Coordinates of C-alpha atoms and ligand atoms in Angstrom, one line a residue:
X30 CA 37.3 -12.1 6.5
X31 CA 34.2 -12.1 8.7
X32 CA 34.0 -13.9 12.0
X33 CA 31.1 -16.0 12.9
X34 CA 30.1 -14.4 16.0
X35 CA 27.2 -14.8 18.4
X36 CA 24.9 -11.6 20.2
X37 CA 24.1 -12.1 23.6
X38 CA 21.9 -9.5 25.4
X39 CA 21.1 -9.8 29.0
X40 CA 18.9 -8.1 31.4
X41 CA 19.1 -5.5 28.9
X42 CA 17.4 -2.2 30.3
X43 CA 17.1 1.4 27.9
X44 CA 16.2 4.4 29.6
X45 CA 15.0 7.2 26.2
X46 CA 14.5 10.8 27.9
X47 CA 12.0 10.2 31.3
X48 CA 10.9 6.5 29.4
X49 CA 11.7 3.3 29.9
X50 CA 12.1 2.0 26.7
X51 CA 13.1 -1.4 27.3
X52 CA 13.1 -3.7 31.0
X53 CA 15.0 -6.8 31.9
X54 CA 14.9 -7.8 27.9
X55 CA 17.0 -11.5 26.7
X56 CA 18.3 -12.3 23.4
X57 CA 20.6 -15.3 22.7
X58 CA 21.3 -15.0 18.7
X59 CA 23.6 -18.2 17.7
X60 CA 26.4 -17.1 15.4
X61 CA 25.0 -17.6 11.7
X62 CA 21.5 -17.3 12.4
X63 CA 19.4 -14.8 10.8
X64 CA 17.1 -13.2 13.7
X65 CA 14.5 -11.0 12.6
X66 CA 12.7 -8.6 15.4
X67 CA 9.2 -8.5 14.6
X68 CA 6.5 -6.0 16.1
X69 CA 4.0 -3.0 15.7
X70 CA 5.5 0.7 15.6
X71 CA 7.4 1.7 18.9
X72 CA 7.8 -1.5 20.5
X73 CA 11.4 -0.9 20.6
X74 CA 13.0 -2.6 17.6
X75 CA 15.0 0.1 16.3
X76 CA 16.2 0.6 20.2
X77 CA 17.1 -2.6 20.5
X78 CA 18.9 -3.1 17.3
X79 CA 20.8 0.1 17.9
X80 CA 22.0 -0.4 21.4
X81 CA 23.8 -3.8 19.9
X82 CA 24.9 -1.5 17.6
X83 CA 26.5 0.7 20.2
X84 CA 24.7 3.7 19.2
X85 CA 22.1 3.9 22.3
X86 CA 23.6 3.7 26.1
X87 CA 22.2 0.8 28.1
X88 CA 20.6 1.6 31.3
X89 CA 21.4 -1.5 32.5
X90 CA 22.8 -4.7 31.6
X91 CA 25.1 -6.3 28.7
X92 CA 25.9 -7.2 25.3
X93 CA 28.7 -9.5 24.7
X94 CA 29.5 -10.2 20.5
X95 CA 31.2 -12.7 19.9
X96 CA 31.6 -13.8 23.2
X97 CA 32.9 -10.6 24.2
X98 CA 31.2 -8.0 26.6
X99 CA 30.9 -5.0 24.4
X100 CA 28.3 -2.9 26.8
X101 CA 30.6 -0.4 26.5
X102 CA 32.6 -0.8 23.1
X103 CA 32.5 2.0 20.9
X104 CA 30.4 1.1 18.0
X105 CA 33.4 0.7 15.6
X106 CA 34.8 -2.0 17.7
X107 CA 32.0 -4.1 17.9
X108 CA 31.9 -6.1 14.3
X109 CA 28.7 -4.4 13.5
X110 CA 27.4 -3.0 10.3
X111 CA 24.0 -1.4 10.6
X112 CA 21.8 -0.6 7.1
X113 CA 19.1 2.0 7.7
X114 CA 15.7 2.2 5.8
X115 CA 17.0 5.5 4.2
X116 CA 20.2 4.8 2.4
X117 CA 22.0 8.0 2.8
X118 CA 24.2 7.0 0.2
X119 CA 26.4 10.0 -0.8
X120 CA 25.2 12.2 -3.5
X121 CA 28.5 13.1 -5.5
X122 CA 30.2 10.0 -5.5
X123 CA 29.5 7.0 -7.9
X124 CA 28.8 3.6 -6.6
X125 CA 32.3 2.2 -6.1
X126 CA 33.0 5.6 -4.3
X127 CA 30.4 5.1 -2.3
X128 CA 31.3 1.3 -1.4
X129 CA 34.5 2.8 -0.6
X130 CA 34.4 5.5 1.4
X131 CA 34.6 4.2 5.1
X132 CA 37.7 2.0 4.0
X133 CA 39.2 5.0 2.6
X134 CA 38.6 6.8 5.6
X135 CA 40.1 4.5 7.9
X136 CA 43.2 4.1 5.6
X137 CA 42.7 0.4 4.6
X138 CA 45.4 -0.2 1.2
X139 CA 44.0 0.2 -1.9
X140 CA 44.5 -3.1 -3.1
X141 CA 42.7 -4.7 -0.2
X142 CA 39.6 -1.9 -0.8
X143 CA 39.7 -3.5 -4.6
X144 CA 39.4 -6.7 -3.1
X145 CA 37.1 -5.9 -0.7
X146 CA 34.7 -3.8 -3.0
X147 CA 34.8 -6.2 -5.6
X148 CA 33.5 -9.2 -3.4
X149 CA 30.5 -6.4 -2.2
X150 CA 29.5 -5.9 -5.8
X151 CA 29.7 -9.4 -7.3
X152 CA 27.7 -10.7 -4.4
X153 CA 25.1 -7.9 -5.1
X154 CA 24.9 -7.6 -8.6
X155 CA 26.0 -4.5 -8.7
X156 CA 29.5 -4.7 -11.3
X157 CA 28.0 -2.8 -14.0
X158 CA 26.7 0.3 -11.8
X159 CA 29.6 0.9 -10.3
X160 CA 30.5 4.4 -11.9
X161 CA 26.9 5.8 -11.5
X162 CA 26.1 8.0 -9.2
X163 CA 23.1 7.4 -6.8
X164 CA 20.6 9.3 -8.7
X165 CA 20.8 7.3 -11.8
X166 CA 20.0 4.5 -9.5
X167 CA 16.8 2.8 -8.8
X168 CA 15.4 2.6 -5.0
X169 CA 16.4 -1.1 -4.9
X170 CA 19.7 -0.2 -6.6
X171 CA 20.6 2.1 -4.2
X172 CA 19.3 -0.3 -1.0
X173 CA 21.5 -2.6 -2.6
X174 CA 24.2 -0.6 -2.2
X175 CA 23.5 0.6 1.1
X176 CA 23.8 -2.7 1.9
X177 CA 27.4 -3.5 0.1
X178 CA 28.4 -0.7 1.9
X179 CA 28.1 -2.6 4.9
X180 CA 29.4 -5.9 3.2
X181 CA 33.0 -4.3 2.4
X182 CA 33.0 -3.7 6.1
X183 CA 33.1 -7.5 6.8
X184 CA 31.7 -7.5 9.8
X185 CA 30.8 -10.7 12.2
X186 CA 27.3 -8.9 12.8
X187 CA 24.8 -7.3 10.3
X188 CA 22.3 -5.3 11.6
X189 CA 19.4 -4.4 9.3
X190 CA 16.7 -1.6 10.5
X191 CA 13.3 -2.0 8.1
X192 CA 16.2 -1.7 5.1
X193 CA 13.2 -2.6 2.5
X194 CA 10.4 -0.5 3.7
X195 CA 11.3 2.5 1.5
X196 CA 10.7 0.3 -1.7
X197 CA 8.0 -0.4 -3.5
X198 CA 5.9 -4.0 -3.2
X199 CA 7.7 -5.9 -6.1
X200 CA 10.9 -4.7 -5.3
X201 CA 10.7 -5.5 -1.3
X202 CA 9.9 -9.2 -2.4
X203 CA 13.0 -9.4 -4.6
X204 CA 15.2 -8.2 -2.5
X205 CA 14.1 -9.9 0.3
X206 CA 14.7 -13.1 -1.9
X207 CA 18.1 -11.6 -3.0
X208 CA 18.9 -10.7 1.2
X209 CA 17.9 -14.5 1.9
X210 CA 20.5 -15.9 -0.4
X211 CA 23.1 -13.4 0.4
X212 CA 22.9 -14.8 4.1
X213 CA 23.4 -18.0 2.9
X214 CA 26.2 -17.6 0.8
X215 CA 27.7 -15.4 3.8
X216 CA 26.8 -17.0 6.6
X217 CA 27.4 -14.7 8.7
X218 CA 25.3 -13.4 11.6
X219 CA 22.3 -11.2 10.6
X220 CA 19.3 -9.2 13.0
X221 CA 16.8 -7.7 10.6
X222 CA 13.7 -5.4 12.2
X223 CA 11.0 -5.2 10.5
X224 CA 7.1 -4.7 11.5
X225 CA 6.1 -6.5 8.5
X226 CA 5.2 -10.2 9.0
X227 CA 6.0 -11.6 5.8
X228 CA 9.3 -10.3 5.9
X229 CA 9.6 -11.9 9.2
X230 CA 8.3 -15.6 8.7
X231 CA 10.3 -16.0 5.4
X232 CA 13.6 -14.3 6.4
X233 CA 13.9 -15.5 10.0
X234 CA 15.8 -18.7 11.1
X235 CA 14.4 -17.6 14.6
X236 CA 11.9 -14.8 15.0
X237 CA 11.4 -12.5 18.5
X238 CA 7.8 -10.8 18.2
X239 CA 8.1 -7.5 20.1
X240 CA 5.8 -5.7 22.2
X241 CA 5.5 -2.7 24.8
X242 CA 9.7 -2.9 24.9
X243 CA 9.3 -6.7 25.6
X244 CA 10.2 -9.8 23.5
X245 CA 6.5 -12.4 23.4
X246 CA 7.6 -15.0 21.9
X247 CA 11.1 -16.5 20.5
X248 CA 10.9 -19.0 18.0
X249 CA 11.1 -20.5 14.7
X250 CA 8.7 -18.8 12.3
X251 CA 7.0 -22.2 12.1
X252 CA 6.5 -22.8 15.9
X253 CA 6.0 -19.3 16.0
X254 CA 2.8 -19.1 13.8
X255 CA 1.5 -22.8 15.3
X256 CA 1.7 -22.6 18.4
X257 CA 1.6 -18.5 19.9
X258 CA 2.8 -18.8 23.2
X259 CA 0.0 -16.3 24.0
X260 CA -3.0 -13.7 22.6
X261 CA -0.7 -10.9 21.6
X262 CA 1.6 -13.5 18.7
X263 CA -1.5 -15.0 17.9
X264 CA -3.3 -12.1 16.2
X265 CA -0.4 -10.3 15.5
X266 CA 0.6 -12.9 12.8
X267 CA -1.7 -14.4 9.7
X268 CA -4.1 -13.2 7.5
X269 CA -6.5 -12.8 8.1
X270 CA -5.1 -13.3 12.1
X271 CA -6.6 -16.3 13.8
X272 CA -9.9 -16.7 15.2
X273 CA -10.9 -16.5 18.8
X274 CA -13.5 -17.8 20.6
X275 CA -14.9 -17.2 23.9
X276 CA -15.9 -20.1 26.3
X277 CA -14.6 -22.6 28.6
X278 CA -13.1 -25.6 29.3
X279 CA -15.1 -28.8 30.5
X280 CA -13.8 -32.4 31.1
X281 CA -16.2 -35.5 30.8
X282 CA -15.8 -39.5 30.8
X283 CA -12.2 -38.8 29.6
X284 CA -12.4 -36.3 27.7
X285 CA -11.8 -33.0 27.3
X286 CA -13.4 -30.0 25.2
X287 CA -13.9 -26.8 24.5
X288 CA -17.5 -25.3 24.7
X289 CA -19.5 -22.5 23.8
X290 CA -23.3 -22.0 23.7
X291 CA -23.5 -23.0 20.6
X292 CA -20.1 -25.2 19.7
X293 CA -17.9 -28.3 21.4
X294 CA -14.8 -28.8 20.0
X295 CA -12.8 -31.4 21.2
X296 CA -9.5 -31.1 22.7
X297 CA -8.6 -33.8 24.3
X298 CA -5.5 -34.2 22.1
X299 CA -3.9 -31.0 22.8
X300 CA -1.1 -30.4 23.8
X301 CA -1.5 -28.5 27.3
X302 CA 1.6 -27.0 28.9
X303 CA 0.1 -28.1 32.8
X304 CA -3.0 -28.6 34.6
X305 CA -5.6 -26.2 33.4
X306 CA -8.0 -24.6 35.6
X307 CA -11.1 -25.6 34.3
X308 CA -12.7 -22.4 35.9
X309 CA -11.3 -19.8 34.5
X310 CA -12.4 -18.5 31.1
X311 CA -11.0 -19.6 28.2
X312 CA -10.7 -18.5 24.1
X313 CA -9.8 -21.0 21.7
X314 CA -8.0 -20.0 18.4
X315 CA -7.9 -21.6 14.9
X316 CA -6.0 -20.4 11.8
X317 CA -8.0 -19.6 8.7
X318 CA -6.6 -22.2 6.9
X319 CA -7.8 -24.9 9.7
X320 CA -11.5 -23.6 9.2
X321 CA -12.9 -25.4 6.6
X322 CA -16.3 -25.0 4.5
X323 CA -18.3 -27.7 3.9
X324 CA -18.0 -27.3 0.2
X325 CA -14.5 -28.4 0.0
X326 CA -15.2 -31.7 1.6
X327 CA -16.6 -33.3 4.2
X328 CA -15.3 -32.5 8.0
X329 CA -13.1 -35.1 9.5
X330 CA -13.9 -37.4 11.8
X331 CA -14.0 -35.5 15.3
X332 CA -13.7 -32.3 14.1
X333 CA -15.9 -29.6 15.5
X334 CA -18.5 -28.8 13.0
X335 CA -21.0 -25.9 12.9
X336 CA -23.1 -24.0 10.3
X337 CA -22.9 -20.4 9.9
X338 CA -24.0 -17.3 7.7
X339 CA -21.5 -16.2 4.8
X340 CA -21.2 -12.4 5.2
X341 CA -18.5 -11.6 3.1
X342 CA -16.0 -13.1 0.2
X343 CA -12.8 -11.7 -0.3
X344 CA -11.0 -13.1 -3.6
X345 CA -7.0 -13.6 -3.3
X346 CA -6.0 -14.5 -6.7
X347 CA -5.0 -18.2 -5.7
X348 CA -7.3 -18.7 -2.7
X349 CA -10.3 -16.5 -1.4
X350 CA -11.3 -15.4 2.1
X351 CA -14.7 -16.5 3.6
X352 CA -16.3 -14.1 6.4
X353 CA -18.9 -16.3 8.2
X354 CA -20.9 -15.5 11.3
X355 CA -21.3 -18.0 13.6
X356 CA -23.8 -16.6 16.6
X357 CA -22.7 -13.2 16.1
X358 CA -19.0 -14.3 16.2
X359 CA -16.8 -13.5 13.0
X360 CA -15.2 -16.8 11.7
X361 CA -12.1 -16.2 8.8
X362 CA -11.7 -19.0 6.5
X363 CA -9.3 -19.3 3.9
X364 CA -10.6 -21.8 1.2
X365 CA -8.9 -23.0 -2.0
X366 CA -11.9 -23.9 -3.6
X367 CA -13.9 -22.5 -6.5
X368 CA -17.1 -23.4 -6.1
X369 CA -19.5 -20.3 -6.5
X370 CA -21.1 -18.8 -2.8
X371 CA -23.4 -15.9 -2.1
X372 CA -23.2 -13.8 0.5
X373 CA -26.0 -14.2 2.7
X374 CA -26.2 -18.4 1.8
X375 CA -25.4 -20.4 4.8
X376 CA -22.0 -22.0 5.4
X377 CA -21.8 -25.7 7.0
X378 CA -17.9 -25.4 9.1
X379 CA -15.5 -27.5 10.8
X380 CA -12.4 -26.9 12.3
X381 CA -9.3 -28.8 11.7
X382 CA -9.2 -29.8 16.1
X383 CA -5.6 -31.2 15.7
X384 CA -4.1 -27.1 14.9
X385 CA -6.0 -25.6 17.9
X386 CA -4.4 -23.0 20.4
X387 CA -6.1 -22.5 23.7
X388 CA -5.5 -19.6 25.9
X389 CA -6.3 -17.9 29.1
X390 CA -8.8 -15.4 28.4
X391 CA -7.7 -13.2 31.3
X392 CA -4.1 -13.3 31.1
X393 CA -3.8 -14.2 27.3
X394 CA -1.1 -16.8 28.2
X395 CA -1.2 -20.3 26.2
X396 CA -2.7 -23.0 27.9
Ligands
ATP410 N1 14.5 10.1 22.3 C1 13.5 9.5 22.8 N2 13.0 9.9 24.0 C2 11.9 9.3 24.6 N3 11.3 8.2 24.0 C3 11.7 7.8 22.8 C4 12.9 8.3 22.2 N4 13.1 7.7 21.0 C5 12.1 6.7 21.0 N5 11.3 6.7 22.0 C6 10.2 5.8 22.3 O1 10.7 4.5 22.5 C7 9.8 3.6 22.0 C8 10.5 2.6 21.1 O2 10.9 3.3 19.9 P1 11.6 2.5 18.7 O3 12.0 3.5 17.7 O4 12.6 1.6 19.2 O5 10.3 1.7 18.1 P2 10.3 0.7 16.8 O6 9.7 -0.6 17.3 O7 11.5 0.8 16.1 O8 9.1 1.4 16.0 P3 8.9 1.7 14.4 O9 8.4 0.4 13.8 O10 7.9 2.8 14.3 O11 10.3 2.1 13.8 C9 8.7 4.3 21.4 O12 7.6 4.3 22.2 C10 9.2 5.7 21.2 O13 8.2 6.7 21.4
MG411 MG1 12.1 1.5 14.2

C-alpha cells in the first residue's frame, strides 16, 4: 500500500545546458494534497516536476519525500510515479499487459500483480478493456491507462506532466472530473502541471503559479484568484483576466481612494498589507464578474460608478461578456443578464469596491 508522504523542495537550483533554469525555488506539498504547478510555456514546470522525480540533477539544493532527503535517490527509490502527456503505452501488449509490465519486470509474484492490477482497473474503469491492445483504445482510454500504470506502482507521490493536454475538450473535462475523484478515493499525494487555468483552479487543493523558473504565488485556488499577490497572477488567471487601471492613491478626511482623471473608487476598506506610499503610482484591478452594468441593477451603495461606451459583446452560452471603454481604457464585464445592448449604446458601470486588488504599478507587487 501507498504511504502518505510529503515533498519538500528547498533552495532548489537547475542548471539545463549554459541556463539557469530554476534559482533558489521553495515548495512545501503536505502529504495528501493535490498541488497543481500552473504557468505559461517554459517557466519550468516540467523541470521542476522532473527533478522530484529524480530524472533532472539539481544544481543545488534538496528534495526530501516523505521526510526523507532524496536529492540524490535514484528515481526508483523515491515513491514516485510520473504520467507524461504522451502515453507511450506499449504497442503489442493488451491493457492488462501493459498495467503489468514494470511489476513484471521487477519480479513482483503474480498473485500480488493480480491484486495490484485489479485495484488499477476498478478504480479507472477500465475491467472490460483489459485484453485490448492500445490501438483499439480511445485517447482518453489510453491516458487512462497511462495513468493505472502508475497506480499499480503504489507510489506515495504522483506526478502528473500536462497528462490531459493530448485529448480533446470534452474528454479533458471528464477526466479531469474522473482524476479529481480518483485523488479522493486515494488520497494520496498528487503534483499535476499544467498551463491551463481551469485545470488548475478545479484540481488544486493548493496552486503554485510559475514564472521565469520562479513560483508567484502559493495558494489556494480561491485566495489565489481573489487576492493575486501581484500583476503577473493577476492577468494570468480569469477570463477574460482582470482589469487594470492606472492612477494613484489619495487619502482625505479619513478616507482613502483610488483615483483617476475620470474615476474615484473607494478603498478605504481594503485590506492593505502595510503603509502604502501614497506617491508612487498605483493600478487597481477588478474581476469581470465585480464590474457590473447598470442594467442588471442598480450600483451599491459606495461603489464606484462610471458610464462608458459598449464596444463589443461576446455571448458565453450562460453569461455574456461586455467590452466597454471607459476614457480610452478597456473595461471586461461579465454580466448574467439578458437584456438586449448595442454596441456603440452607452453603458452606466460600477464596481463591486469590496473585491478590489491594488498594486504597485512599478514593481507589480500587491499593495
Ligand atoms: N536541455 C535544455 N537545455 C537548456 N535549456 C533547456 C533545456 N530543456 C529545457 N530548457 C529551458 O528550460 C526552461 C523550462 O523548460 P520546461 O520544459 O521546464 O518548461 P515548462 O514550464 O514545462 O513549459 P511547457 O508548458 O512548454 O511544457 C525553458 O526556458 C526551456 O527552454
Ligand atoms: Mg512542460
Amino acid at each position: 500500500m501507498s504511504n502518505l508522504a510529503n515533498v519538500a523542495v528547498r533552495n532548489l537550483r537547475i542548471d539545463l545546458g549554459a541556463n539557469t533554469v530554476i534559482d533558489d525555488l521553495d515548495l512545501d506539498v503536505r502529504a495528501g494534497e493535490f498541488v497543481v504547478l500552473l504557468g505559461p510555456s517554459g517557466c519550468g514546470k516540467s523541470t521542476l516536476l522532473h527533478s522530484i522525480a529524480g530524472l533532472i540533477d539539481v544544481a543545488d539544493g534538496s528534495i526530501e519525500i516523505g521526510g526523507e532527503d532524496m536529492t540524490w535517490a535514484d528515481p526508483k527509490d523515491r515513491g514516485v510515479a510520473l504520467v507524461f502527456q504522451s502515453y507511450a503505452l506499449y504497442p503489442t501488449m493488451n491493457v492488462e499487459r501493459n498495467l503489468s509490465f514494470a511489476l513484471r519486470i521487477n519480479g513482483t509474484p503474480k498473485a500480488e500483480i493480480e491484486r495490484r492490477v485489479k485495484r488499477a482497473a476498478d478504480m479507472l474503469q477500465l475491467g472490460p478493456l483489459l485484453s485490448r491492445k492500445p490501438a483499439q483504445l480511445s485517447g482518453g482510454q489510453r491516458q487512462r491507462v497511462a495513468i493505472g500504470r502508475a497506480l499499480v506502482r503504489e507510489a506515495d507521490v504522483f506526478l502528473f506532466d500536462e497528462p490531459l493536454s493530448n485529448l480533446d475538450a470534452k474528454l479533458r473535462t471528464e477526466l479531469r472530473r474522473e482524476l479529481k475523484q480518483l485523488h479522493q478515493r486515494l488520497g494520496a499525494t498528487m503534483i499535476y502541471v499544467t498551463h491551463d487555468q481551469v485545470e488548475a483552479m478545479t484540481l488544486a487543493t493548493r496552486m503554485a503559479v510559475m514564472k521565469g523558473g520562479a513560483i508567484q504565488q502559493f495558494g489556494t485556488p480561491a485566495e489565489v484568484y481573489a487576492r493575486p499577490d501581484n500583476l503577473f497572477v493577476a492577468t494570468f488567471l480569469g477570463t477574460p483576466p482582470m482589469n487594470l487601471l492606472r492612477g494613484a492613491l489619495e487619502a482625505d478626511e479619513g478616507k482613502l481612494w483610488f483615483r483617476t482623471p475620470h474615476l474615484a473608487v473607494d478603498v478605504t476598506q481594503y485590506a492593505l498589507r502595510g503603509a502604502p506610499d501614497l506617491a508612487r503610482p498605483c493600478v487597481l484591478g477588478v474581476r469581470p464578474e465585480d464590474v457590473r452594468a447598470a442594467h442588471s441593477g442598480a450600483a451599491r451603495d459606495g461603489d464606484a460608478a462610471g458610464q462608458a461606451r459598449l464596444t463589443l459583446i461576446e455571448p458565453m452560452g450562460n453569461h455574456r461578456v461586455l467590452w466597454l471603454d471607459y476614457h480610452g481604457t478597456q473595461i471586461a464585464s461579465i454580466d448574467q443578464d439578458k437584456t438586449p445592448l448595442v454596441s456603440g449604446a452607452p453603458v452606466p458601470f460600477s464596481f463591486a469596491n469590496a473585491h478590489v486588488s491594488l498594486f504597485d504599478e512599478e514593481t507589480g507587487t500587491r499593495l
